[in-house]
Short mmCIF file of C-alpha atoms and ligand atoms in Angstrom, two decimals:
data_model
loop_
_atom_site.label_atom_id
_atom_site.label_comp_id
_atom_site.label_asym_id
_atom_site.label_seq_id
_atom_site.Cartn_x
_atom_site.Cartn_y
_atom_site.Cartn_z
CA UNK C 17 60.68 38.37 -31.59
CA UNK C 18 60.38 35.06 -29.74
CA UNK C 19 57.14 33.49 -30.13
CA UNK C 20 55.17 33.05 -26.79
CA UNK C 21 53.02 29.92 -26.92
CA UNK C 22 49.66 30.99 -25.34
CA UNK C 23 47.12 28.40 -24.59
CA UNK C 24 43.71 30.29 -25.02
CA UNK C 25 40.85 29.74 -22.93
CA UNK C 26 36.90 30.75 -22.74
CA UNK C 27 36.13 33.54 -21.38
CA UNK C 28 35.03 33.87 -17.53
CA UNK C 29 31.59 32.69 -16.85
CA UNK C 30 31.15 31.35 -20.79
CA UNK C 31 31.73 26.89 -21.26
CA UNK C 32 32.20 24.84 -24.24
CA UNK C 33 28.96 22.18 -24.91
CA UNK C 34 31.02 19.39 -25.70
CA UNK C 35 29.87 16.28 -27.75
CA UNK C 36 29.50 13.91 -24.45
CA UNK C 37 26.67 16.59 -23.17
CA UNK C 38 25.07 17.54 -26.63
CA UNK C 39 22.28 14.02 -26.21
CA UNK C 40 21.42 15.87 -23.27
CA UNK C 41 21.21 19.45 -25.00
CA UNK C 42 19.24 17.77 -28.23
CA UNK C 43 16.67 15.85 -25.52
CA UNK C 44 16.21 19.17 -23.74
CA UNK C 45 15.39 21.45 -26.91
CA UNK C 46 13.38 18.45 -28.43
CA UNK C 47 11.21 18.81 -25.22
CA UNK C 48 11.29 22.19 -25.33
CA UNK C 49 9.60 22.33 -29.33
CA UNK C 50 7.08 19.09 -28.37
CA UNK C 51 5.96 20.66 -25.22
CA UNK C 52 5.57 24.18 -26.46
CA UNK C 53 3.67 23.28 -29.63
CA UNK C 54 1.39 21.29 -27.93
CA UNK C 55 0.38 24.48 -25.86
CA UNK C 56 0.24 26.51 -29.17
CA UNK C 57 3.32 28.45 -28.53
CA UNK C 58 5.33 29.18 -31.98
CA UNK C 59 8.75 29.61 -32.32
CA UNK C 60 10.78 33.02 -32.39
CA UNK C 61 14.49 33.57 -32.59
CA UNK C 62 15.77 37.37 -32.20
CA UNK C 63 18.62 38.66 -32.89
CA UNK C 64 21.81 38.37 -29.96
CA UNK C 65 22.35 42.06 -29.72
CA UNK C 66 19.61 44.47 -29.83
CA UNK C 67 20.37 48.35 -29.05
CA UNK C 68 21.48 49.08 -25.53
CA UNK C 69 18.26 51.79 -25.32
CA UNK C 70 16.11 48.97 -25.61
CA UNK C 71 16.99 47.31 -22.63
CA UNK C 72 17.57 50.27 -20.53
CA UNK C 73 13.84 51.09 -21.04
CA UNK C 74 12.67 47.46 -21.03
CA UNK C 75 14.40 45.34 -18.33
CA UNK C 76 15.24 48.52 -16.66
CA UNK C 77 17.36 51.41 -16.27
CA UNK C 78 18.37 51.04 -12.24
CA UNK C 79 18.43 46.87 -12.49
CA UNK C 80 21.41 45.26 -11.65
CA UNK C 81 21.34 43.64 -14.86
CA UNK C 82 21.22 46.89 -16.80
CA UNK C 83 23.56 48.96 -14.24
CA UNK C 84 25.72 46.09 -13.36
CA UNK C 85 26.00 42.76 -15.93
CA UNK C 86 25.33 44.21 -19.67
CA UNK C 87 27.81 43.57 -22.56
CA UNK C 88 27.66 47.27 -23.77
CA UNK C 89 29.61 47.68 -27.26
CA UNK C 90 29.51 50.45 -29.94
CA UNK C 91 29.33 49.25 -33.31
CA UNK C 92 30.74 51.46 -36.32
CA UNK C 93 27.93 53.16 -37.09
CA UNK C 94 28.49 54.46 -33.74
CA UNK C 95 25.11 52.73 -32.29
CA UNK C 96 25.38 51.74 -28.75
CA UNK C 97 24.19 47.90 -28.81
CA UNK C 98 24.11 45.28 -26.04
CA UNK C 99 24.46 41.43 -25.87
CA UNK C 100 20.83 40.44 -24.88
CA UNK C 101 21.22 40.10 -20.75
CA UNK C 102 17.51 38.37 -21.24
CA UNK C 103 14.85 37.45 -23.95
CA UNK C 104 11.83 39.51 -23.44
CA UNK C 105 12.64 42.98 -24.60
CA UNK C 106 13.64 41.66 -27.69
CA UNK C 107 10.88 39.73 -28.48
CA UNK C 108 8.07 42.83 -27.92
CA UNK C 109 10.25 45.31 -29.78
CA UNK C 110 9.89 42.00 -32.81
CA UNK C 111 6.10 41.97 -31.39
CA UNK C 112 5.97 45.67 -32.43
CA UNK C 113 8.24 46.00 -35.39
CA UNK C 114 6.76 42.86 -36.91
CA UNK C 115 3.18 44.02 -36.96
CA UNK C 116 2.17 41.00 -34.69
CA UNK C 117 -0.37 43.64 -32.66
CA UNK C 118 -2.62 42.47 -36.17
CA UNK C 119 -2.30 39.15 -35.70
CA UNK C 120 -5.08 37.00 -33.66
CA UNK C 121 -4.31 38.07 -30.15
CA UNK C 122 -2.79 36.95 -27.91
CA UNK C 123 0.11 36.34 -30.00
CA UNK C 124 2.20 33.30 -27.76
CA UNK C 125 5.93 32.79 -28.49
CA UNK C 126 8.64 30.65 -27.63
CA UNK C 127 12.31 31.05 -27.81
CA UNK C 128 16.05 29.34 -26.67
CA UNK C 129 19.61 30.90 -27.03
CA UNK C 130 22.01 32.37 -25.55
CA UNK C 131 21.81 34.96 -22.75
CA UNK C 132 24.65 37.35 -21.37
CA UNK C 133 25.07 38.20 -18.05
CA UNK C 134 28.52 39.78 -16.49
CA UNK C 135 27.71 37.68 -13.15
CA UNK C 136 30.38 36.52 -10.56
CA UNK C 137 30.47 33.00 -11.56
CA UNK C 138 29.34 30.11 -9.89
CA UNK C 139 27.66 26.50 -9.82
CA UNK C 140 24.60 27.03 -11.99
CA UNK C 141 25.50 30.68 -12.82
CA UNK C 142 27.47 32.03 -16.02
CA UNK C 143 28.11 34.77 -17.91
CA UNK C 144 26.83 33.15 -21.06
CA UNK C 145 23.98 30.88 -20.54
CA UNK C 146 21.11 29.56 -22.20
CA UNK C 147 17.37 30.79 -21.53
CA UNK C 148 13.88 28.71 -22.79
CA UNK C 149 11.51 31.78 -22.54
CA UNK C 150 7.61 31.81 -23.36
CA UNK C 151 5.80 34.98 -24.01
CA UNK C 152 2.14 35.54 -23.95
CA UNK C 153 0.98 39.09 -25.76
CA UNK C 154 -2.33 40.45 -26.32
CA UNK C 155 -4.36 38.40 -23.10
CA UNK C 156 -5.02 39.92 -19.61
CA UNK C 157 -7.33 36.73 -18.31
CA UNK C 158 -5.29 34.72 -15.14
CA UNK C 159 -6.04 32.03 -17.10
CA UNK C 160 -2.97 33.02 -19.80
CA UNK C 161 -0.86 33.28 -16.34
CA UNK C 162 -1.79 29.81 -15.55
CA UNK C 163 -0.84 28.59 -18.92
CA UNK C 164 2.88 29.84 -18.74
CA UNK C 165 3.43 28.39 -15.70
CA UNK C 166 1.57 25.29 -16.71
CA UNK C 167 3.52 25.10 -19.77
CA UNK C 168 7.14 25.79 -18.01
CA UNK C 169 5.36 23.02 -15.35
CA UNK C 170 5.20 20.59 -18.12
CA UNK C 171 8.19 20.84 -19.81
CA UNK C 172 9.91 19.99 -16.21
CA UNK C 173 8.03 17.00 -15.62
CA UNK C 174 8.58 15.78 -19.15
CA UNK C 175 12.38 16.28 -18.71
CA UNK C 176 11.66 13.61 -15.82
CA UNK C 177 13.15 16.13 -12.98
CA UNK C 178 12.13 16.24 -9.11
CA UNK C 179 9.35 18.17 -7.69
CA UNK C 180 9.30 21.72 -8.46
CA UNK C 181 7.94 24.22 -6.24
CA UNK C 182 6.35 27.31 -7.35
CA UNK C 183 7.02 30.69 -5.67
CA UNK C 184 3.90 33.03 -6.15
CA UNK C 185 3.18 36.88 -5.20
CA UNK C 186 1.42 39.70 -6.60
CA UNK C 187 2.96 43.34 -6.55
CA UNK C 188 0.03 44.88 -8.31
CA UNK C 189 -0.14 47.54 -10.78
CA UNK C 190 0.75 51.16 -11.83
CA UNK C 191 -2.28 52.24 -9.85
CA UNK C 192 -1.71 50.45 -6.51
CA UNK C 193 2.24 50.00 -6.45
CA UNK C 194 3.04 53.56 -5.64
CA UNK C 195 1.15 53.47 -2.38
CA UNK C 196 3.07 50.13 -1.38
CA UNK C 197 6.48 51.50 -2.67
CA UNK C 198 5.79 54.71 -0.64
CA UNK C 199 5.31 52.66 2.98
CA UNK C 200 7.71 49.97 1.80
CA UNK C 201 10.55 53.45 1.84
CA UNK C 202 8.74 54.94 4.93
CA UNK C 203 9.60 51.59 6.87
CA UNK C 204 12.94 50.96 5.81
CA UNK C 205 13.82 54.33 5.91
CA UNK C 206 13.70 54.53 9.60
CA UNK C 207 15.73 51.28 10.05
CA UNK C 208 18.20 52.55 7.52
CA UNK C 209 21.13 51.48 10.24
CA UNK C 210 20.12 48.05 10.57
CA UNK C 211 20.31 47.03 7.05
CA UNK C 212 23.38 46.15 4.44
CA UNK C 213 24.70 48.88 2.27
CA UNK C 214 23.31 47.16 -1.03
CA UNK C 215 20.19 47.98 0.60
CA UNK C 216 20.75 51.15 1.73
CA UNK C 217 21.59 51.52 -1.95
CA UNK C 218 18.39 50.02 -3.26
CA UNK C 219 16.18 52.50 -0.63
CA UNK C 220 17.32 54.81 -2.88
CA UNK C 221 16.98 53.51 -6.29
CA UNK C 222 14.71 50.48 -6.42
CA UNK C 223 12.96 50.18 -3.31
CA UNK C 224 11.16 46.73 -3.98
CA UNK C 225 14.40 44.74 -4.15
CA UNK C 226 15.19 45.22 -0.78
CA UNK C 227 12.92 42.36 -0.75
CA UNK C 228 14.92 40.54 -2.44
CA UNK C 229 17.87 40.96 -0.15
CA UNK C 230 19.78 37.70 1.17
CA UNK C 231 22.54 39.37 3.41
CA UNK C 232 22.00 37.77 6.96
CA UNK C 233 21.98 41.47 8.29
CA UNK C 234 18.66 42.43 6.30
CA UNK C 235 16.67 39.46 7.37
CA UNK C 236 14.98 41.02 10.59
CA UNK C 237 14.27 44.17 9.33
CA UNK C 238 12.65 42.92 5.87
CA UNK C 239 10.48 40.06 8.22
CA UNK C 240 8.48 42.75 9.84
CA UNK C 241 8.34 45.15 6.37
CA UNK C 242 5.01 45.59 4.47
CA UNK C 243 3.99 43.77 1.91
CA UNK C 244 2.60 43.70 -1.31
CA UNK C 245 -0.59 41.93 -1.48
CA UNK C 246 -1.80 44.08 1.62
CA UNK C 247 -1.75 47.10 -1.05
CA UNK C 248 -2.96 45.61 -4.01
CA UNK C 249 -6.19 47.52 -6.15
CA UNK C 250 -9.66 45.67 -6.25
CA UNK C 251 -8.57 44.34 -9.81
CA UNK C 252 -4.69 43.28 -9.01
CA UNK C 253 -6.29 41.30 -5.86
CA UNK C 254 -9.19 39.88 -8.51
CA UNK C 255 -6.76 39.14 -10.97
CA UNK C 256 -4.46 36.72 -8.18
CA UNK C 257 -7.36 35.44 -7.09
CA UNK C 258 -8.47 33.95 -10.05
CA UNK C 259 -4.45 32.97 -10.86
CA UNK C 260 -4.27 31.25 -7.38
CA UNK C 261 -7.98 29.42 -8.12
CA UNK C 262 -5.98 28.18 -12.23
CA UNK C 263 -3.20 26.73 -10.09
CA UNK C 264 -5.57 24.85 -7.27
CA UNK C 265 -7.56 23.20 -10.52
CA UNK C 266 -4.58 22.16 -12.38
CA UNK C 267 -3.76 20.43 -8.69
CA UNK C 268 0.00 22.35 -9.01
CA UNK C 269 1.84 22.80 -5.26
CA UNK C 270 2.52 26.64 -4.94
CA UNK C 271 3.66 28.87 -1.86
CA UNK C 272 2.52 32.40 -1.35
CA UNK C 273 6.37 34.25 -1.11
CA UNK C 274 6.14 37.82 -0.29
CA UNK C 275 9.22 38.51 -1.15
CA UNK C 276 9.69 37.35 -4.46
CA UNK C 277 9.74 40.40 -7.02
CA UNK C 278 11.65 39.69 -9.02
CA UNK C 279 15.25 41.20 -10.44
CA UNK C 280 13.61 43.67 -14.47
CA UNK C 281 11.38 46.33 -13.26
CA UNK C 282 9.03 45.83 -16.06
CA UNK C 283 6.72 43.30 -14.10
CA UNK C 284 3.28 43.97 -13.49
CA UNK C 285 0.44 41.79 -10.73
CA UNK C 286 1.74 37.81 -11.17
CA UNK C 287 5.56 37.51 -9.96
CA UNK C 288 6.56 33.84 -9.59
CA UNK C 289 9.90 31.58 -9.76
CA UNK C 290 10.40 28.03 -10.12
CA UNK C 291 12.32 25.51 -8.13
CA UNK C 292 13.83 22.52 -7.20
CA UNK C 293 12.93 20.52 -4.37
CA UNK C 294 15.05 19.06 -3.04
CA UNK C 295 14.97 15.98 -0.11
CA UNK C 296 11.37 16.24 -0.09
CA UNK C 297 11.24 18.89 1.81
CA UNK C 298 13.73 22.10 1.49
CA UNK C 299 13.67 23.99 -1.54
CA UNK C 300 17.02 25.70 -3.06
CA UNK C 301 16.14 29.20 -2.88
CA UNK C 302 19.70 30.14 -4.47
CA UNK C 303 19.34 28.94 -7.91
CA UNK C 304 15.67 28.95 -9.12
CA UNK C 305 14.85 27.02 -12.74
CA UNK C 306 12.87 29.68 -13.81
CA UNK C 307 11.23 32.78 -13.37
CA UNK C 308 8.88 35.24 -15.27
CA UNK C 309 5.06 37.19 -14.68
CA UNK C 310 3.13 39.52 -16.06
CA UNK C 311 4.17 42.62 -17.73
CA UNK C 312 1.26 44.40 -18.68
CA UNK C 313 2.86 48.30 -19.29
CA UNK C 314 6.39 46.43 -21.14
CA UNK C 315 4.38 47.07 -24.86
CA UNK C 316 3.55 50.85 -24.36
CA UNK C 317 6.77 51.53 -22.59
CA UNK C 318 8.34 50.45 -25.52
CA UNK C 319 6.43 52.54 -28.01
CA UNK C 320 3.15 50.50 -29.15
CA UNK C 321 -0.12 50.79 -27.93
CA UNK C 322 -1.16 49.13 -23.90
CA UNK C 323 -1.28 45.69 -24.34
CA UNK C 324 -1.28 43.02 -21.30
CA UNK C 325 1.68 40.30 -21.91
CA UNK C 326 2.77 37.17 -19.26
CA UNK C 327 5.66 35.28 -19.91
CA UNK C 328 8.38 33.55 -18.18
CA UNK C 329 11.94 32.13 -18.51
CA UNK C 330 13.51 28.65 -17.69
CA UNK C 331 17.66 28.58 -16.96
CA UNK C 332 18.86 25.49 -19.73
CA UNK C 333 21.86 25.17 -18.29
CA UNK C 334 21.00 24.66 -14.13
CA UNK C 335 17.89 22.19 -15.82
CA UNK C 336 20.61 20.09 -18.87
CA UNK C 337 23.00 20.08 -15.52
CA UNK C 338 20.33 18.30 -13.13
CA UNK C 339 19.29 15.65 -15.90
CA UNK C 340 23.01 14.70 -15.84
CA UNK C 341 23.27 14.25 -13.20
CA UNK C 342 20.44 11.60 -13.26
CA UNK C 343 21.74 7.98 -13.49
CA UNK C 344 22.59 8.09 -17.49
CA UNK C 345 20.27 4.62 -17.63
CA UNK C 346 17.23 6.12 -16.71
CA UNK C 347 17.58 8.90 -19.39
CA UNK C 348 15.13 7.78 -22.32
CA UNK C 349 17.28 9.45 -24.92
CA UNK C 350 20.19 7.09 -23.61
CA UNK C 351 20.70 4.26 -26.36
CA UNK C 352 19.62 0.62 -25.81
CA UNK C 353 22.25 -0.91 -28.06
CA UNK C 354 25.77 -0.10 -29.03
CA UNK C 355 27.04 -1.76 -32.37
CA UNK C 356 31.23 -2.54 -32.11
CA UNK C 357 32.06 -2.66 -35.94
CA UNK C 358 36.12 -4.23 -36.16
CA UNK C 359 37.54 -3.63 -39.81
CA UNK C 360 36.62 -2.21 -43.03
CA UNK C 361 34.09 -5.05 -44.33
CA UNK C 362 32.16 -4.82 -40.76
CA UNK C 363 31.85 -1.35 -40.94
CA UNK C 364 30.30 -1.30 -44.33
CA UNK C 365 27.27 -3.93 -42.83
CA UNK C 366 27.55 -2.04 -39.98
CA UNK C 367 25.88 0.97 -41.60
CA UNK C 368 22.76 -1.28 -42.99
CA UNK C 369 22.35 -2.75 -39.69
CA UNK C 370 22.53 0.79 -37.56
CA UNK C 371 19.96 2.15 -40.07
CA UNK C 372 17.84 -1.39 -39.97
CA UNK C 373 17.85 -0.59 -35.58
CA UNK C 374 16.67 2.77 -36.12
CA UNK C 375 13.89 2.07 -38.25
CA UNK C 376 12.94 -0.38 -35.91
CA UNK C 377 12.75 2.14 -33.11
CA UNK C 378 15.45 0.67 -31.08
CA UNK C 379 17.85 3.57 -29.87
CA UNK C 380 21.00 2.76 -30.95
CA UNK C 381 25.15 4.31 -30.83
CA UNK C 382 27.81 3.62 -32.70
CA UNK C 383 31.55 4.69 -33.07
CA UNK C 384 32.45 4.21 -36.85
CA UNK C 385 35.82 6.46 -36.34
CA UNK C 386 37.02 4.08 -33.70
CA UNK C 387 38.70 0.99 -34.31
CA UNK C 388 39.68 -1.24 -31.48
CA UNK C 389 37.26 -3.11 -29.26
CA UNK C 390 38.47 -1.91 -26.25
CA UNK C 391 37.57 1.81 -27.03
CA UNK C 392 34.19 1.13 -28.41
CA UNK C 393 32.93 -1.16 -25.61
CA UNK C 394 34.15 1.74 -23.19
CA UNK C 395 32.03 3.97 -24.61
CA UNK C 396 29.31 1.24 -24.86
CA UNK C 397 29.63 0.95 -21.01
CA UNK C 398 29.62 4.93 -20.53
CA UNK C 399 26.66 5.01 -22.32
CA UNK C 400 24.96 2.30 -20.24
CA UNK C 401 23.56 0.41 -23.01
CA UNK C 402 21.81 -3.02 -22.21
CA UNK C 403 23.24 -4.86 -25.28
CA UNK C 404 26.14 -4.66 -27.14
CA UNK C 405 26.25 -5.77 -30.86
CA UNK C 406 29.77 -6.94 -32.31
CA UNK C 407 30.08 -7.13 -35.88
CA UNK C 408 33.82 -8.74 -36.51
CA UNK C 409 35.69 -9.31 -40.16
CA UNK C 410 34.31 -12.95 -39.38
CA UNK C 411 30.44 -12.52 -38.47
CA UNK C 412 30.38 -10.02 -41.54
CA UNK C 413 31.06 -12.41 -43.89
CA UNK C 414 28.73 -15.20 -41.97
CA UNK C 415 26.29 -13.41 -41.91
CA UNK C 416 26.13 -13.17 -38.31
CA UNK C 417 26.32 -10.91 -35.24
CA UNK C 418 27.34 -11.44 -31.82
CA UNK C 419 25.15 -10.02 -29.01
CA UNK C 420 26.51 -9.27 -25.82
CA UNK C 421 24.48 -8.83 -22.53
CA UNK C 422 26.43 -5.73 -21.15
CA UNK C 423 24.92 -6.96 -17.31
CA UNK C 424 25.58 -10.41 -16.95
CA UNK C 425 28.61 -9.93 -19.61
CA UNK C 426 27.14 -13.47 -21.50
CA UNK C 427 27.44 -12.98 -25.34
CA UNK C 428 25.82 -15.22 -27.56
CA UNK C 429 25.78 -15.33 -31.88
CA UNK C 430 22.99 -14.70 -33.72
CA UNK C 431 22.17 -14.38 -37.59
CA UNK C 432 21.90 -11.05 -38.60
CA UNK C 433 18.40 -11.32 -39.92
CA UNK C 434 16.87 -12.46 -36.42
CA UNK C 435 18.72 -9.92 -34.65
CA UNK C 436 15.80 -7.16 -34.41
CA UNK C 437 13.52 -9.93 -33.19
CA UNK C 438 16.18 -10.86 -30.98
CA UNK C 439 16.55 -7.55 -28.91
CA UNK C 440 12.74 -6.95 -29.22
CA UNK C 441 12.31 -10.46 -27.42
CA UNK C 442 15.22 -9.39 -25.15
CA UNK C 443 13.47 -6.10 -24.15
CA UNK C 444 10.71 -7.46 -23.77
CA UNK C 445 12.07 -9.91 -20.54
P1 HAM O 511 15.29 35.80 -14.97
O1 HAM O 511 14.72 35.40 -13.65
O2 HAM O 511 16.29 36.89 -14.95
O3 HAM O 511 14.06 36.16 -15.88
O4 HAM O 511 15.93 34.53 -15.67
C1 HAM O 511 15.20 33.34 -15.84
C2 HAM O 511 16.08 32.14 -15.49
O5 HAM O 511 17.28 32.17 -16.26
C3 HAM O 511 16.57 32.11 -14.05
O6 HAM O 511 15.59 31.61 -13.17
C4 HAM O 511 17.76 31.17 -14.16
O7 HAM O 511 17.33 29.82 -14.16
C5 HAM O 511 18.32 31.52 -15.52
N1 HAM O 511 19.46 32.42 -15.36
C6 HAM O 511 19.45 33.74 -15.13
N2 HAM O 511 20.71 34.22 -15.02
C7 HAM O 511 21.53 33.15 -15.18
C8 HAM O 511 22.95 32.99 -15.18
N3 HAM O 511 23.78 34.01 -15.02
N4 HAM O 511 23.45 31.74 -15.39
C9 HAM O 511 22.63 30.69 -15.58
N5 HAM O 511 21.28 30.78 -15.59
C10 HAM O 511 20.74 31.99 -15.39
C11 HAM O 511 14.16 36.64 -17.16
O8 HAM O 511 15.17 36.62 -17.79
C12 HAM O 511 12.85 37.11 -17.74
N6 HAM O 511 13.09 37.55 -19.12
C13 HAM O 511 11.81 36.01 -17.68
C14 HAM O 511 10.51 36.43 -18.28
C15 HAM O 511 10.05 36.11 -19.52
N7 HAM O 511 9.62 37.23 -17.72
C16 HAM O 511 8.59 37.41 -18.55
N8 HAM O 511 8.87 36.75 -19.64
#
C-alpha cells in the first residue's frame, strides 16, 4: 500500500502553548497562586473528566453547555464520563466526597486547567481553554460575594490590564424565582412572533436565557420584559443590598445589568461578569474575562446537606492574550539583560555569570543552544532587553565582558567582576 504522508494538526478549537508564550503563561499562574493565597484561597486540582451525571445535574441538564458543547465518552467499564465543560461541579462533588463539609467553614478554593467546550471557534473562544476559578463553600454573608469578585478584581490589576467593568444583577432564590420565571414566560409568550427561534426555543426550556439573547431581532421585545430584581424575596433584595454596599466600600466601578444571568442553571441571588474596557468608554460585551455568583442549592443538588457557596471563573486564555498584546517592555516578567555566550569556553563562564545576575535580582535570558551572534541578539531584541551582555572566546579568557546598550546600540567593555554594579548603576539612570 502506498504510504500517504499526513501532516497532523490540533484539533478544532484546541492550540499549542508554545515556548515564545509560556513567560506569559508562568507570569499569569504565578499571579494567580500570589494573589489567591494572599486572600486565603488554597489550591485544588480535580480530575479532567468527572461522570457525565455530574454535570447534567450540576451545570445543568437544558444548558447549552450540557445539551450542546460536552465531550461525552464511555469508558470500558461502560461509565458515561465527560471532559469537564467548567470547574465548579467538580470541585463540590471533591467538597463532598472529601469530607471538607468538617473542615472550618467556609472552605475557599482555587483552581487552573483545562476546560472543554465544543464551541464554534473564534477570537478569544476555543474548544479547549484554560479557566482560573475560585470557590467559596460554607458562607452566605455578601461579604464572601465581595471577596470573589475582589479577589478576581485583584488578580486583573496585578496582571497590569485596563479597566475592568463589573456586570452585576440579582435573580434571587428558589423562593422568589418562580414568580419572576412565571411573568418572564407570560410576557414573552405573547410576543412569541417577534422573537428568534433560539428563543422561541429557550421559552420553552430555560426561560431566563432569553435574557441573554444577542440576535438583533430579540432586542425590542427583551427591552420592555420584566426583570429580576423587581421579583426578588425580602432576603435576595437584603442580600444585594449589602453586596452592592461591599462593592461601593472597596471603591470598585460596577453597572446594574438586568440581563446578565448567566449561561449553568445552578446560580442562585449574585450573577455578575467581568470585562474589559475598552477606549475608556465602551465595554466588549462579547467576550467577558470572567464570570461566576452564588450558588447556594449546587451542594444539596448534588447530594450533601444545604450549604451556601459563591465562586467565580476567569477565561486564561482571552486575559494571557491581552497581556501580549501589551508592549513586551512594559511586561515586568520581560528580562532586563540578555547574555550572548560565542564558543565553548564562553559558555562555560557564561553559566557562573547567568546564575551571579539572578542572584542579584536582575532578570536575565540567555540562549546556550544557539551559537552565532546574529541569532542570539535577535532574540535579545525580541525580548526587548535594555542591555545586552557579550561574552566572546576573547573576554572569557580576559576576564572581561562587553555590555551593549540595546537603545543607543553603544557597547562598551567591562571586567566581569564590576559588571553587576555596572547594570545596577545603569538601571539606576
Ligand atoms: P463561565 O462564564 O461559563 O463560568 O466561564 C468563565 C469564563 O471562562 C468566561 O467568562 C470566559 O472568560 C472563559 N470561557 C468560557 N468559555 C470559553 C471558551 N470556549 N474559550 C475561552 N474562554 C472561555 C463558569 O465556567 C463558572 N464555572 C464560573 C463559576 C465558578 N461560577 C461559580 N463558580
Amino acid at each position: 500500500m502506498p504510504k500517504v504522508k499526513k501532516i497532523f494538526q490540533a484539533p478544532k478549537g484546541m492550540h499549542d502553548i508554545l515556548p515564545d508564550r509560556q513567560p506569559y503563561w508562568e507570569k499569569f499562574r504565578k499571579a494567580v497562586r500570589e494573589t489567591a493565597e494572599s486572600f486565603g484561597f488554597q489550591r485544588i486540582d480535580t480530575p479532567i473528566l468527572e461522570e457525565t451525571d455530574l454535570f447534567l445535574r450540576g451545570t445543568g441538564a437544558t444548558t447549552d453547555i450540557v445539551t450542546k458543547q460536552m465531550y461525552n465518552l464511555k469508558a470500558k467499564s461502560g461509565h458515561c464520563l465527560s471532559l469537564r465543560p467548567e470547574g465548579t461541579p467538580g470541585v463540590v462533588r471533591a467538597y463532598l466526597e472529601q469530607g471538607m463539609m468538617s473542615w472550618p467553614q467556609p472552605v475557599k478554593l482555587y483552581y487552573f486547567g483545562p476546560m472543554f467546550r465544543y464551541e464554534q471557534p473564534q477570537a478569544g473562544r476555543y474548544r479547549q481553554f484554560y479557566q482560573i476559578g475560585f470557590e467559596s463553600l460554607g458562607d452566605q454573608r455578601a461579604v464572601m460575594d465581595a471577596q470573589i469578585i475582589q479577589v478576581c478584581l485583584n488578580l486583573l490589576k496585578n496582571l497590569g490590564l485596563g479597566k475592568i467593568i463589573i456586570q452585576l444583577n440579582s435573580i434571587g432564590c428558589k423562593i422568589c424565582r418562580p414568580t419572576f420565571r412565571r411573568s418572564l414566560m407570560d410576557y414573552y409568550r405573547y410576543r412569541k412572533n417577534r422573537i428568534c427561534f433560539d428563543c422561541r426555543h429557550r421559552l420553552r426550556e430555560n426561560p431566563l436565557r432569553l435574557l441573554d439573547c444577542k440576535d438583533e431581532k430579540c432586542q425590542q421585545t427583551k427591552a420592555q420584559a420584566p426583570i429580576a430584581v423587581d421579583y426578588l424575596c425580602d432576603e435576595c433584595r437584603q442580600h444585594f443590598k449589602n453586596v452592592l454596599e461591599f462593592m461601593d466600600e472597596l471603591g470598585v466601578s460596577y453597572f446594574l445589568n438586568n440581563n446578565i444571568v448567566r449561561g449553568l442553571d445552578y446560580y442562585t441571588k449574585t450573577v455578575f461578569e467581568f470585562f474589559l474596557e475598552e477606549g475608556g468608554e465602551k465595554i466588549s460585551l462579547s467576550s467577558a474575562l470572567g464570570g461566576g455568583g452564588r450558588y447556594d442549592d449546587l451542594v444539596e443538588q448534588l447530594g450533601g446537606k444545604a450549604t451556601p457557596a459563591v465562586g467565580a471563573a476567569l477565561g486564561a486564555d482571552r486575559i494571557v492574550g491581552l497581556i501580549c498584546q501589551e508592549d513586551l517592555k512594559s511586561f515586568s516578567f520581560a528580562p532586563k539583560v540578555f547574555l550572548v555566550q560565542l564558543g565553548e569556553m564562553a559558555k562555560r563562564k557564561g553559566l557562573r555569570l547567568f546564575e551571579e545576575l539572578t542572584e542579584a535580582g536582575i532578570k536575565s535570558a540567555e540562549a546556550l543552544s544557539r551559537d552565532s551572534i546574529t541569532a542570539q541578539l535577535k532574540i535579545a531584541n525580541r525580548l526587548g532587553v535594555q542591555f545586552t551582555l557579550i561574552l566572546g572566546q576573547q573576554e572569557a579568557l580576559e576576564g572581561t565582558v562587553a555590555i551593549r546598550d540595546m537603545q543607543s546600540g553603544v557597547q562598551e567593555t567591562v571586567r566581569q567582576s564590576e559588571i553587576i554594579n555596572e547594570l545596577k548603576k545603569r538601571f539606576k539612570k
